[in-house]
Tab-separated table of C-alpha atoms and ligand atoms in Angstrom:
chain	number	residue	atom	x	y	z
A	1	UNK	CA	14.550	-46.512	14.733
A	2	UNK	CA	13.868	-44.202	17.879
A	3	UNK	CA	15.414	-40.885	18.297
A	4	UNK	CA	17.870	-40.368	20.767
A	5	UNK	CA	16.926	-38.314	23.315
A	6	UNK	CA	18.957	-34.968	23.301
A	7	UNK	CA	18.854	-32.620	26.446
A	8	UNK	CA	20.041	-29.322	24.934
A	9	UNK	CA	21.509	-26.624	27.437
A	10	UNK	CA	21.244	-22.938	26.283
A	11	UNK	CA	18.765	-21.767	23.932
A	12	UNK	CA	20.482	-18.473	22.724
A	13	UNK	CA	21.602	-18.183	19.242
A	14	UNK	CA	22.977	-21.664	18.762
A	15	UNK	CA	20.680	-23.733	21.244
A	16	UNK	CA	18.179	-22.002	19.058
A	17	UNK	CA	19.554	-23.472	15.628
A	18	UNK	CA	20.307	-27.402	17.653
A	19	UNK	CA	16.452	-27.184	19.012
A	20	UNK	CA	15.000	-26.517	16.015
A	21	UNK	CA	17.087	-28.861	14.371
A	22	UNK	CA	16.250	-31.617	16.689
A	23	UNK	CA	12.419	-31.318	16.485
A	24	UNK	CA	12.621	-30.492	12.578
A	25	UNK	CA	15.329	-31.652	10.843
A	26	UNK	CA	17.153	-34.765	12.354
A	27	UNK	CA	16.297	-38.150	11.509
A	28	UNK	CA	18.412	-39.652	14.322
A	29	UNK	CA	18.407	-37.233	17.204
A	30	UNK	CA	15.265	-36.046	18.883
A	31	UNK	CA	14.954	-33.308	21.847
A	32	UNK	CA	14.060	-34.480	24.916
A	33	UNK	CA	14.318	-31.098	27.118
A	34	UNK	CA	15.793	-27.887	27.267
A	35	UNK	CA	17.480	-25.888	30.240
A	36	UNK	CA	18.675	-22.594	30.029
A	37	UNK	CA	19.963	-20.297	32.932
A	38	UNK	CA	17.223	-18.091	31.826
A	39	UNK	CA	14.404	-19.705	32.593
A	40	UNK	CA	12.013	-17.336	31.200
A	41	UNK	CA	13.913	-17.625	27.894
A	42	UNK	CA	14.036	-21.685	28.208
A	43	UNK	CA	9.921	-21.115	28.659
A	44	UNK	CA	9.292	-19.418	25.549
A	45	UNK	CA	11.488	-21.659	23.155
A	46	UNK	CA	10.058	-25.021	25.310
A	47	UNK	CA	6.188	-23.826	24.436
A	48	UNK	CA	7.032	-22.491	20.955
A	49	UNK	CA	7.975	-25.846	19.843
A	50	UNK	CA	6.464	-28.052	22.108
A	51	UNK	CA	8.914	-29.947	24.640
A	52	UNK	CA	9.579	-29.965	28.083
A	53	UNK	CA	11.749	-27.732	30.153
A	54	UNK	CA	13.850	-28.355	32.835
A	55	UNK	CA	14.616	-26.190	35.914
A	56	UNK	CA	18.088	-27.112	36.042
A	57	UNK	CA	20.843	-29.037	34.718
A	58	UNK	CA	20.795	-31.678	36.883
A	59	UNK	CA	16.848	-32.105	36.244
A	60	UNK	CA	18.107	-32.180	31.966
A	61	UNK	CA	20.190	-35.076	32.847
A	62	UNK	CA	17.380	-37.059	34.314
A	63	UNK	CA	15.302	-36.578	31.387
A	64	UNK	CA	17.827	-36.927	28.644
A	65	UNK	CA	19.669	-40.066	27.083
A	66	UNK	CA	22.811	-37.282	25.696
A	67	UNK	CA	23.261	-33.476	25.938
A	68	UNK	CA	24.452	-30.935	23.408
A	69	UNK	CA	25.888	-27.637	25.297
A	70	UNK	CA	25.156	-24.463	23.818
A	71	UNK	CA	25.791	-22.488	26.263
A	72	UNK	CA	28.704	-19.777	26.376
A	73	UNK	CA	32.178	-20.825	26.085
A	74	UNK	CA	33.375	-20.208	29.568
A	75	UNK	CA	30.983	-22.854	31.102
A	76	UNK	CA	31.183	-25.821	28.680
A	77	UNK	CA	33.712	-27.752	30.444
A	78	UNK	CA	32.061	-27.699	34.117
A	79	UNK	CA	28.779	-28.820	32.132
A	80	UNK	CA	30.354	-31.285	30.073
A	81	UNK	CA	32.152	-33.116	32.519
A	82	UNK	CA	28.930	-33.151	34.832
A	83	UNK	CA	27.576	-34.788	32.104
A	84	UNK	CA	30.002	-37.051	31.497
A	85	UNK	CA	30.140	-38.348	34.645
A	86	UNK	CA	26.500	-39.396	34.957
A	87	UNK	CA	27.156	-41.610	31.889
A	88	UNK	CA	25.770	-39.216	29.385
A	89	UNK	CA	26.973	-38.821	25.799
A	90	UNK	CA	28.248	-35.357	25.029
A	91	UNK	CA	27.955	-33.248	22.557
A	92	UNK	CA	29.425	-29.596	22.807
A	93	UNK	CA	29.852	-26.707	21.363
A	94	UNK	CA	33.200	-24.902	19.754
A	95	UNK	CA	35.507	-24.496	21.660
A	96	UNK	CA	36.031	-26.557	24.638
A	97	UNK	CA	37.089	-23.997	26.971
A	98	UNK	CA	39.034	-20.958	27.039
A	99	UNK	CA	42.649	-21.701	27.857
A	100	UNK	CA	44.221	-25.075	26.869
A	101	UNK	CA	44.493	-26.052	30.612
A	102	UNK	CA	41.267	-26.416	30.876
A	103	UNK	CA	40.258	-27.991	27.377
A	104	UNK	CA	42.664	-30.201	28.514
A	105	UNK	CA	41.683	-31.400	31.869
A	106	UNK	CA	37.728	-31.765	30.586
A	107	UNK	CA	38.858	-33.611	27.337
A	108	UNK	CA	40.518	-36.039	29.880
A	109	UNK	CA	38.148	-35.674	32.205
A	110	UNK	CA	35.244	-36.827	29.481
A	111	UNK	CA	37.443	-39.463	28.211
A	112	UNK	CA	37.761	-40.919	31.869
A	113	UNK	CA	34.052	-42.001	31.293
A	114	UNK	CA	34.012	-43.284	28.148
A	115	UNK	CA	30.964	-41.959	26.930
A	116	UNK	CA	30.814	-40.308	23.414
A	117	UNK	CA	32.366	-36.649	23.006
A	118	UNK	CA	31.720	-34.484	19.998
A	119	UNK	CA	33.064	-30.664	19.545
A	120	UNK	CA	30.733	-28.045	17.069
A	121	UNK	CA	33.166	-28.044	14.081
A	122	UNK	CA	29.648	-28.114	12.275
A	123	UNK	CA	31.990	-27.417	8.464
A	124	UNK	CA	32.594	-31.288	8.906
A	125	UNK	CA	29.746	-32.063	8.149
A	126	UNK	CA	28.456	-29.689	5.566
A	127	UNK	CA	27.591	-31.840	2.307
A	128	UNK	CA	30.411	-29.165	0.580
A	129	UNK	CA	32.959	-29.458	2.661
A	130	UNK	CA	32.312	-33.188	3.015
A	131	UNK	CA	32.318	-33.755	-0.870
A	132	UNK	CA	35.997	-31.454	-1.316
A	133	UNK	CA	36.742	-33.794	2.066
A	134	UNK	CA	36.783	-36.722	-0.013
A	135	UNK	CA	37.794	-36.083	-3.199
A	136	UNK	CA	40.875	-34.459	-1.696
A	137	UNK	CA	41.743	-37.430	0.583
A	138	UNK	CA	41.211	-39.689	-2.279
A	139	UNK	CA	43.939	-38.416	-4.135
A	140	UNK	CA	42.218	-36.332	-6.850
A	141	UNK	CA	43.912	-32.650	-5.912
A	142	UNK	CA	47.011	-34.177	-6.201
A	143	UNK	CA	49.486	-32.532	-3.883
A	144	UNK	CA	47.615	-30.049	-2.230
A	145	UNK	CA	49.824	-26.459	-2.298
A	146	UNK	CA	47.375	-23.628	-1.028
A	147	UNK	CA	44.652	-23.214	1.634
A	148	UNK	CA	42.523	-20.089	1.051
A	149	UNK	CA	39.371	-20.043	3.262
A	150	UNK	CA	37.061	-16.925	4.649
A	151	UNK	CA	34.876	-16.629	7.286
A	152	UNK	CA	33.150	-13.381	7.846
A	153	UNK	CA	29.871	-11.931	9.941
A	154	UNK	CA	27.487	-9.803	8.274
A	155	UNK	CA	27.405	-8.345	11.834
A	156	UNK	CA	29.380	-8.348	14.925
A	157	UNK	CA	27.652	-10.263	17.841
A	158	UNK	CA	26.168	-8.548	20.926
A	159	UNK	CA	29.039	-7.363	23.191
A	160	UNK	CA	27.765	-9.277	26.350
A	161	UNK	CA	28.785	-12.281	23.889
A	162	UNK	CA	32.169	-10.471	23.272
A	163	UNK	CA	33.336	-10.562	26.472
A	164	UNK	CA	32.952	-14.287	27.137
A	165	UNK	CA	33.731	-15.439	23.762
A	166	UNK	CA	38.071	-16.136	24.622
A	167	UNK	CA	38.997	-13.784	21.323
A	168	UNK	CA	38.677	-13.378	18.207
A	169	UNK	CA	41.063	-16.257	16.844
A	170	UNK	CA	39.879	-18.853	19.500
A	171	UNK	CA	35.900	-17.826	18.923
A	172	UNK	CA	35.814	-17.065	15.346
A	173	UNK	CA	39.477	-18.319	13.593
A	174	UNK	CA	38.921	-21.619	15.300
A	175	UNK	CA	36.792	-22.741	12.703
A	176	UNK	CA	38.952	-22.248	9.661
A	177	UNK	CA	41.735	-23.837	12.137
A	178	UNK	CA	39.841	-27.078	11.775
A	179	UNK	CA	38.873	-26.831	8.355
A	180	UNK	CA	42.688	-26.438	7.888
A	181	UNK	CA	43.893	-29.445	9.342
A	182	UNK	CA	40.538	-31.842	8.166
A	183	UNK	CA	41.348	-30.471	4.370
A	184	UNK	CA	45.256	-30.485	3.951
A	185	UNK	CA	46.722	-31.473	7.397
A	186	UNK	CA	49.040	-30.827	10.217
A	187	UNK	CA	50.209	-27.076	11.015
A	188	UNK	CA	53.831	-26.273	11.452
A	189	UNK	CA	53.898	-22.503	11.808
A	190	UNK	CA	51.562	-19.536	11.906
A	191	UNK	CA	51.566	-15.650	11.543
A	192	UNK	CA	48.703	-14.139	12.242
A	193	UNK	CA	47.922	-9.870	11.558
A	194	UNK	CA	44.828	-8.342	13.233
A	195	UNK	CA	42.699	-4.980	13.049
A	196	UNK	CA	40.117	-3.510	15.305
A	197	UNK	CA	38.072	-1.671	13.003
A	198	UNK	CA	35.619	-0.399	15.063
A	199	UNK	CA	36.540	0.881	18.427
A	200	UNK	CA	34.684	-1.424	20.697
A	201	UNK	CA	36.388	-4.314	19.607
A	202	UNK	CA	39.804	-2.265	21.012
A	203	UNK	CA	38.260	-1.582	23.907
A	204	UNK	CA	37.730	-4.999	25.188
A	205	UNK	CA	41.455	-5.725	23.817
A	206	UNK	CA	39.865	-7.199	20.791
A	207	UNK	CA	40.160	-7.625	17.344
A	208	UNK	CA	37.365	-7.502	14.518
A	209	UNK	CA	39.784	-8.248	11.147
A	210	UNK	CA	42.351	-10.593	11.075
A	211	UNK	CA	44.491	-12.239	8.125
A	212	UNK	CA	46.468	-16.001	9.224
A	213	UNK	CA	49.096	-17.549	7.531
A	214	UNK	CA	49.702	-20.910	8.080
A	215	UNK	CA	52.769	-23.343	7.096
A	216	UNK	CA	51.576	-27.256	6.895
A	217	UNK	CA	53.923	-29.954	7.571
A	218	UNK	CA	53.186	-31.152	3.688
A	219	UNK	CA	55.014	-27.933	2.340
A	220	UNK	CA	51.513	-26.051	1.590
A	221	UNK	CA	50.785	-22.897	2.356
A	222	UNK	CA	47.419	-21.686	4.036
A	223	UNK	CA	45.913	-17.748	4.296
A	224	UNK	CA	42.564	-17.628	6.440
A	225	UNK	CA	40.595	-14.347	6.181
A	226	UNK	CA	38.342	-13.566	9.387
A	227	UNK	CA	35.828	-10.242	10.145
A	228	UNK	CA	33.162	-9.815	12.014
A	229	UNK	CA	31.403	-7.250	10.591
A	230	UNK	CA	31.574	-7.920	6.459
A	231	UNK	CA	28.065	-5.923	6.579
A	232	UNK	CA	27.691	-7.003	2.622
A	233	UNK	CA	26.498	-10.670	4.069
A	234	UNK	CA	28.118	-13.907	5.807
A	235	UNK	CA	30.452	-15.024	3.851
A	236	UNK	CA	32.032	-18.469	4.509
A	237	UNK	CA	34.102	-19.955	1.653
A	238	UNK	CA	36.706	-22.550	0.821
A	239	UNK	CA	39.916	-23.302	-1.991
A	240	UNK	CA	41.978	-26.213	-1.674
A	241	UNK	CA	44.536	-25.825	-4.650
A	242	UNK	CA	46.614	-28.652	-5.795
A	243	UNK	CA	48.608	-29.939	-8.548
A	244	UNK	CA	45.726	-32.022	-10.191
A	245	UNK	CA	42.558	-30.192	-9.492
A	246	UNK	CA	41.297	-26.845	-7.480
A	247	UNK	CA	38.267	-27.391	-4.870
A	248	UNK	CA	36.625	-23.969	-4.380
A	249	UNK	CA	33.453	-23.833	-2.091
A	250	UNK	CA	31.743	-20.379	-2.589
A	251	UNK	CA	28.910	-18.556	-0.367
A	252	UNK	CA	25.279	-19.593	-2.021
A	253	UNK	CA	23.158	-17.231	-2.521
A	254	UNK	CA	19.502	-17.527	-0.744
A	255	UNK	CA	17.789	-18.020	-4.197
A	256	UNK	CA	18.041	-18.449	-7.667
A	257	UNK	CA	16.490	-15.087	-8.856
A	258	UNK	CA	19.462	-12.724	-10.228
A	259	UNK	CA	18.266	-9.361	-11.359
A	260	UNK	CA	19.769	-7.449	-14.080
A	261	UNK	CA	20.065	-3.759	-15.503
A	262	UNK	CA	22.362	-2.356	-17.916
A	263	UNK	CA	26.109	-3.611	-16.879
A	264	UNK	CA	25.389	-4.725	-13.437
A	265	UNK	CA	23.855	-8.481	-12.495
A	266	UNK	CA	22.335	-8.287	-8.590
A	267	UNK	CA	22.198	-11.610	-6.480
A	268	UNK	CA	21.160	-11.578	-2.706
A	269	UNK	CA	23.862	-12.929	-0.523
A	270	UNK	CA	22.871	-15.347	2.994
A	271	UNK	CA	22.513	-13.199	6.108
A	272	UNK	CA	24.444	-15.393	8.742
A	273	UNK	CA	25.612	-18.538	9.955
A	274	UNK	CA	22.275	-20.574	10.523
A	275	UNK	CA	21.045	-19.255	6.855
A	276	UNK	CA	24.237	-20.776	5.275
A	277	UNK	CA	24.206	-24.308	6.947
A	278	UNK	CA	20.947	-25.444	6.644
A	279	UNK	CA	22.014	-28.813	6.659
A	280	UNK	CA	25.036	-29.120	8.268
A	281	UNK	CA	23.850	-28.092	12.265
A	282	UNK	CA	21.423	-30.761	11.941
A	283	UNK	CA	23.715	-33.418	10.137
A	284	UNK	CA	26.451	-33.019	13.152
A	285	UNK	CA	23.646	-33.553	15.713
A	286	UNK	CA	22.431	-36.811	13.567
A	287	UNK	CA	26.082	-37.941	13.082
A	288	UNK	CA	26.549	-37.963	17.017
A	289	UNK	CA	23.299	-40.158	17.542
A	290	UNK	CA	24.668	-42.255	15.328
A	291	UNK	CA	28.266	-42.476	17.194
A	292	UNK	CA	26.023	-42.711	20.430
A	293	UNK	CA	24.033	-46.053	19.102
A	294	UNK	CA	27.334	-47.597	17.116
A	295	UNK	CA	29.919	-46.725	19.373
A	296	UNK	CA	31.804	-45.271	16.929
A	297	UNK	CA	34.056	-42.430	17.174
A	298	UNK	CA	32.865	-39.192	16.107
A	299	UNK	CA	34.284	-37.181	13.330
A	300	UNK	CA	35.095	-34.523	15.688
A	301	UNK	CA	36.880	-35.205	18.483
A	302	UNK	CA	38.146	-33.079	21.452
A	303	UNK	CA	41.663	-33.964	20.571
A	304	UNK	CA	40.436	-32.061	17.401
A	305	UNK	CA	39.066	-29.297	19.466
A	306	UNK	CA	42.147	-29.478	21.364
A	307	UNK	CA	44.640	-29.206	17.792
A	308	UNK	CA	42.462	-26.343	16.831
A	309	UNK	CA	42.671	-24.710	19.885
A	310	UNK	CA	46.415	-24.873	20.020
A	311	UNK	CA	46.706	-23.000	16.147
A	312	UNK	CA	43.990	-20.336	17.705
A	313	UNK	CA	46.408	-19.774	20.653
A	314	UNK	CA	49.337	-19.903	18.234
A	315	UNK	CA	47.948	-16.960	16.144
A	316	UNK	CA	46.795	-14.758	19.067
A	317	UNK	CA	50.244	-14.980	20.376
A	318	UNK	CA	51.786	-14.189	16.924
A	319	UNK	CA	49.366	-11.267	16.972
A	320	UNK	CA	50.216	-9.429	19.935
A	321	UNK	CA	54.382	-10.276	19.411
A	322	UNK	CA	54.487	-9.892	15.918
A	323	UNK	CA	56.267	-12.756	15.224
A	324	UNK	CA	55.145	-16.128	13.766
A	325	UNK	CA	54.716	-18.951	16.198
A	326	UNK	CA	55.956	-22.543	15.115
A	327	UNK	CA	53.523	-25.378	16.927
A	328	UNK	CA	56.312	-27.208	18.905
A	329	UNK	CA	56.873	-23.703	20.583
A	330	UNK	CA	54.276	-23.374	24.205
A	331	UNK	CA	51.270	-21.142	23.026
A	332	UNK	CA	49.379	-19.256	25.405
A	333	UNK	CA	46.134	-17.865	25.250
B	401	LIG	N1	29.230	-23.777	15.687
B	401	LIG	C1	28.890	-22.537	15.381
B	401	LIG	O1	28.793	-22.176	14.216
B	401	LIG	C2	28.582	-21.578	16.486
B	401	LIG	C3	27.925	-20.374	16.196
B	401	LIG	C4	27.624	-19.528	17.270
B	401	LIG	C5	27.979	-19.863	18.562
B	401	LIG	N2	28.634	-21.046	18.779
B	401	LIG	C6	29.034	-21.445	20.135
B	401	LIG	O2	27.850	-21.695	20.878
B	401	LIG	C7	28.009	-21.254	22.232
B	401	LIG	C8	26.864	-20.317	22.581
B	401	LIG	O3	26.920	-19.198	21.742
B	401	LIG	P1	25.615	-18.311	21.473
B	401	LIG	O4	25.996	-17.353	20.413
B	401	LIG	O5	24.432	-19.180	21.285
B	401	LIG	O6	25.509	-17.547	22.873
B	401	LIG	P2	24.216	-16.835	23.498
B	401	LIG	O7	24.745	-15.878	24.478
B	401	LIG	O8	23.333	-16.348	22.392
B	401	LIG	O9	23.422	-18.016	24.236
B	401	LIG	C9	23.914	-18.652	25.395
B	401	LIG	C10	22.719	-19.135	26.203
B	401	LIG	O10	23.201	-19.901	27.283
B	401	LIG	C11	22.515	-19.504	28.475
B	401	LIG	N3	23.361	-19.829	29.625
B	401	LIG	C12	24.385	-19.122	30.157
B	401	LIG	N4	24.980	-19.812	31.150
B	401	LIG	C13	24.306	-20.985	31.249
B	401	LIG	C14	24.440	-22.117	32.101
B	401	LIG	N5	25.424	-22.224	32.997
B	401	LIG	N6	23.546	-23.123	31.954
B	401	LIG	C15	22.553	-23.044	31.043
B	401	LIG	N7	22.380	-22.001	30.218
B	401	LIG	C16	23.262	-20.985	30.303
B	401	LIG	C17	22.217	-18.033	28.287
B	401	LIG	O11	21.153	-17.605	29.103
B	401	LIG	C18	21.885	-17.981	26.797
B	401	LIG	O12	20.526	-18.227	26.542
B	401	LIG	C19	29.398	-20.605	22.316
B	401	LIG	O13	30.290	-21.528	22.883
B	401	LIG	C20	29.781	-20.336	20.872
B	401	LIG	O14	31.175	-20.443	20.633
B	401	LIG	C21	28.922	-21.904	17.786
């Protein structure tokens, strides 16, 4: 079976992950360009593994049977619904957009065309979460009562990224937000606490520490742990408690050596996100070939981006107001 053709635009830290993916990993999706804004930067990754560049995004198109958009937040929409438009399949990065106008007008705008649209909830399709996933849809947890699920940087990202990156629940939260609703279900309420920790997170009216509280519509309860700066490691774990069974996914360590001296036991710990999912980036990017040649739906839609969205909005507005935000209230972020 050929390999469909992936353009990928943006080759910074996640174009990085998808391009290496594509020419190493994937059995289903190959890459068939990249384009980045900066062109020397599109040059060296092109060379270093061999594939073409293109000067622009229009000239990725041409040479491309789908795209995946890695590019910063603020300009996924304009790109994906170029893309759209000229019949390509879409794959994009988390999240949509940065206000819910505007995921919303590109979700519809995409869905216009037809063509296939997957968002970069890459969790889905982790072999850990996929195997809790199941189990817990099949019935084996039982009822599920409790959510507990961490995701924290070793470090915080470069503050150029900061700036673009819509917030701390909508960049970073947003991911446990869709873990939340795959694993248990709908959201009726959430409360949401946050800290800047270190000062240039307050300066750009940020937040590097947050705690969420969610309410489902089954009766559980949810609490989501967020930092961006852990410094011990990247932590990104899982527990889905119910009446029949627990499902707890923990952080892996990078290998199997643990060292030992009187009373203490010393394990290293993975260093961030593309260390941690080295299966996951590349199953997402095969899973969306596979939509592209079956016409299937993917697992990911942008209604899901859109539902995920909607909780990150919900908890930066119970942030700043100190109050907890029920979903049929308007969120705004
Ligand atoms: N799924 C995940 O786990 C995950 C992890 C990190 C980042 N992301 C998402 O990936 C996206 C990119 O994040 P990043 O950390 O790689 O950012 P980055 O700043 O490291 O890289 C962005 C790249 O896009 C390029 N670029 C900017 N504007 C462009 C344009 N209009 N056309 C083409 N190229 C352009 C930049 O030159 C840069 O090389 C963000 O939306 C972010 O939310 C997802």
């Amino acid at each position: 079976m050929s390999k469909l053709g992936i353009g990928l635009a943006g080759v910074g830290r996640m174009g990085r992950i998808h391009a290496t993916n594509l020419v190493a990993r994937c059995a289903r999706a190959g890459l068939a360009c990249v384009y980045d804004a900066d062109a020397a930067r599109a040059k060296i990754l092109a060379s270093q593994l061999d594939v073409p560049v293109a000067a622009s995004f229009d000239e990725l198109l041409e040479r491309s049977e789908a795209v995946a958009i890695a590019t910063p937040t603020g300009t996924h929409a304009e790109l994906s619904v170029t893309a759209a438009r000229a019949g390509m399949p879409v794959f994009c990065e988390k999240p949509v957009s940065l206000d819910r106008a505007t995921t919303v007008a590109t979700i519809e705008a995409v869905e216009a065309t037809g063509v296939v649209f997957q968002v970069g909830f890459h969790r889905r399709f982790d072999p850990d979460w996929v195997a809790a996933a199941d189990r817990i849809a099949a019935g084996e947890l039982g009822e599920v009562t409790l959510l507990r699920t961490s995701l924290r940087d070793m470090n915080p990202p470069d503050p150029a990224y900061l700036a673009g990156s819509g917030g701390f629940f909508v960049d970073v939260t947003v991911h446990d937000l869709d873990v939340a609703r795959w694993l248990v279900g709908e959201v009726v309420e959430v409360s949401a606490h946050g800290a800047a920790s270190d000062p240039a997170f307050a300066e750009l009216g940020d937040i590097d520490t947050a705690v969420v509280v969610l309410r489902f519509a089954n009766g559980a309860l949810g609490v989501i742990d967020n930092s961006r700066g852990a410094r011990y490691g990247y932590e990104c774990s899982t527990e889905v408690m119910g009446t029949l069974a627990t499902a707890r996914i923990d952080a892996p360590h990078r290998r199997g050596l643990e060292w030992r001296t009187p009373g203490t036991a010393s394990r290293d710990l993975v260093r961030d996100f593309e260390e941690r999912y080295p299966h996951a980036y590349a199953a997402e990017l095969d899973a969306f070939a596979e939509c592209v040649r079956t016409g299937a739906p993917p697992r990911v839609t942008g209604r899901d981006a859109l539902a995920a969205f909607d909780l990150a909005a919900a908890a930066d507005t119970s942030w700043r107001t100190g109050r907890p935000v029920t979903l049929s209230q308007e969120v705004s972020a």
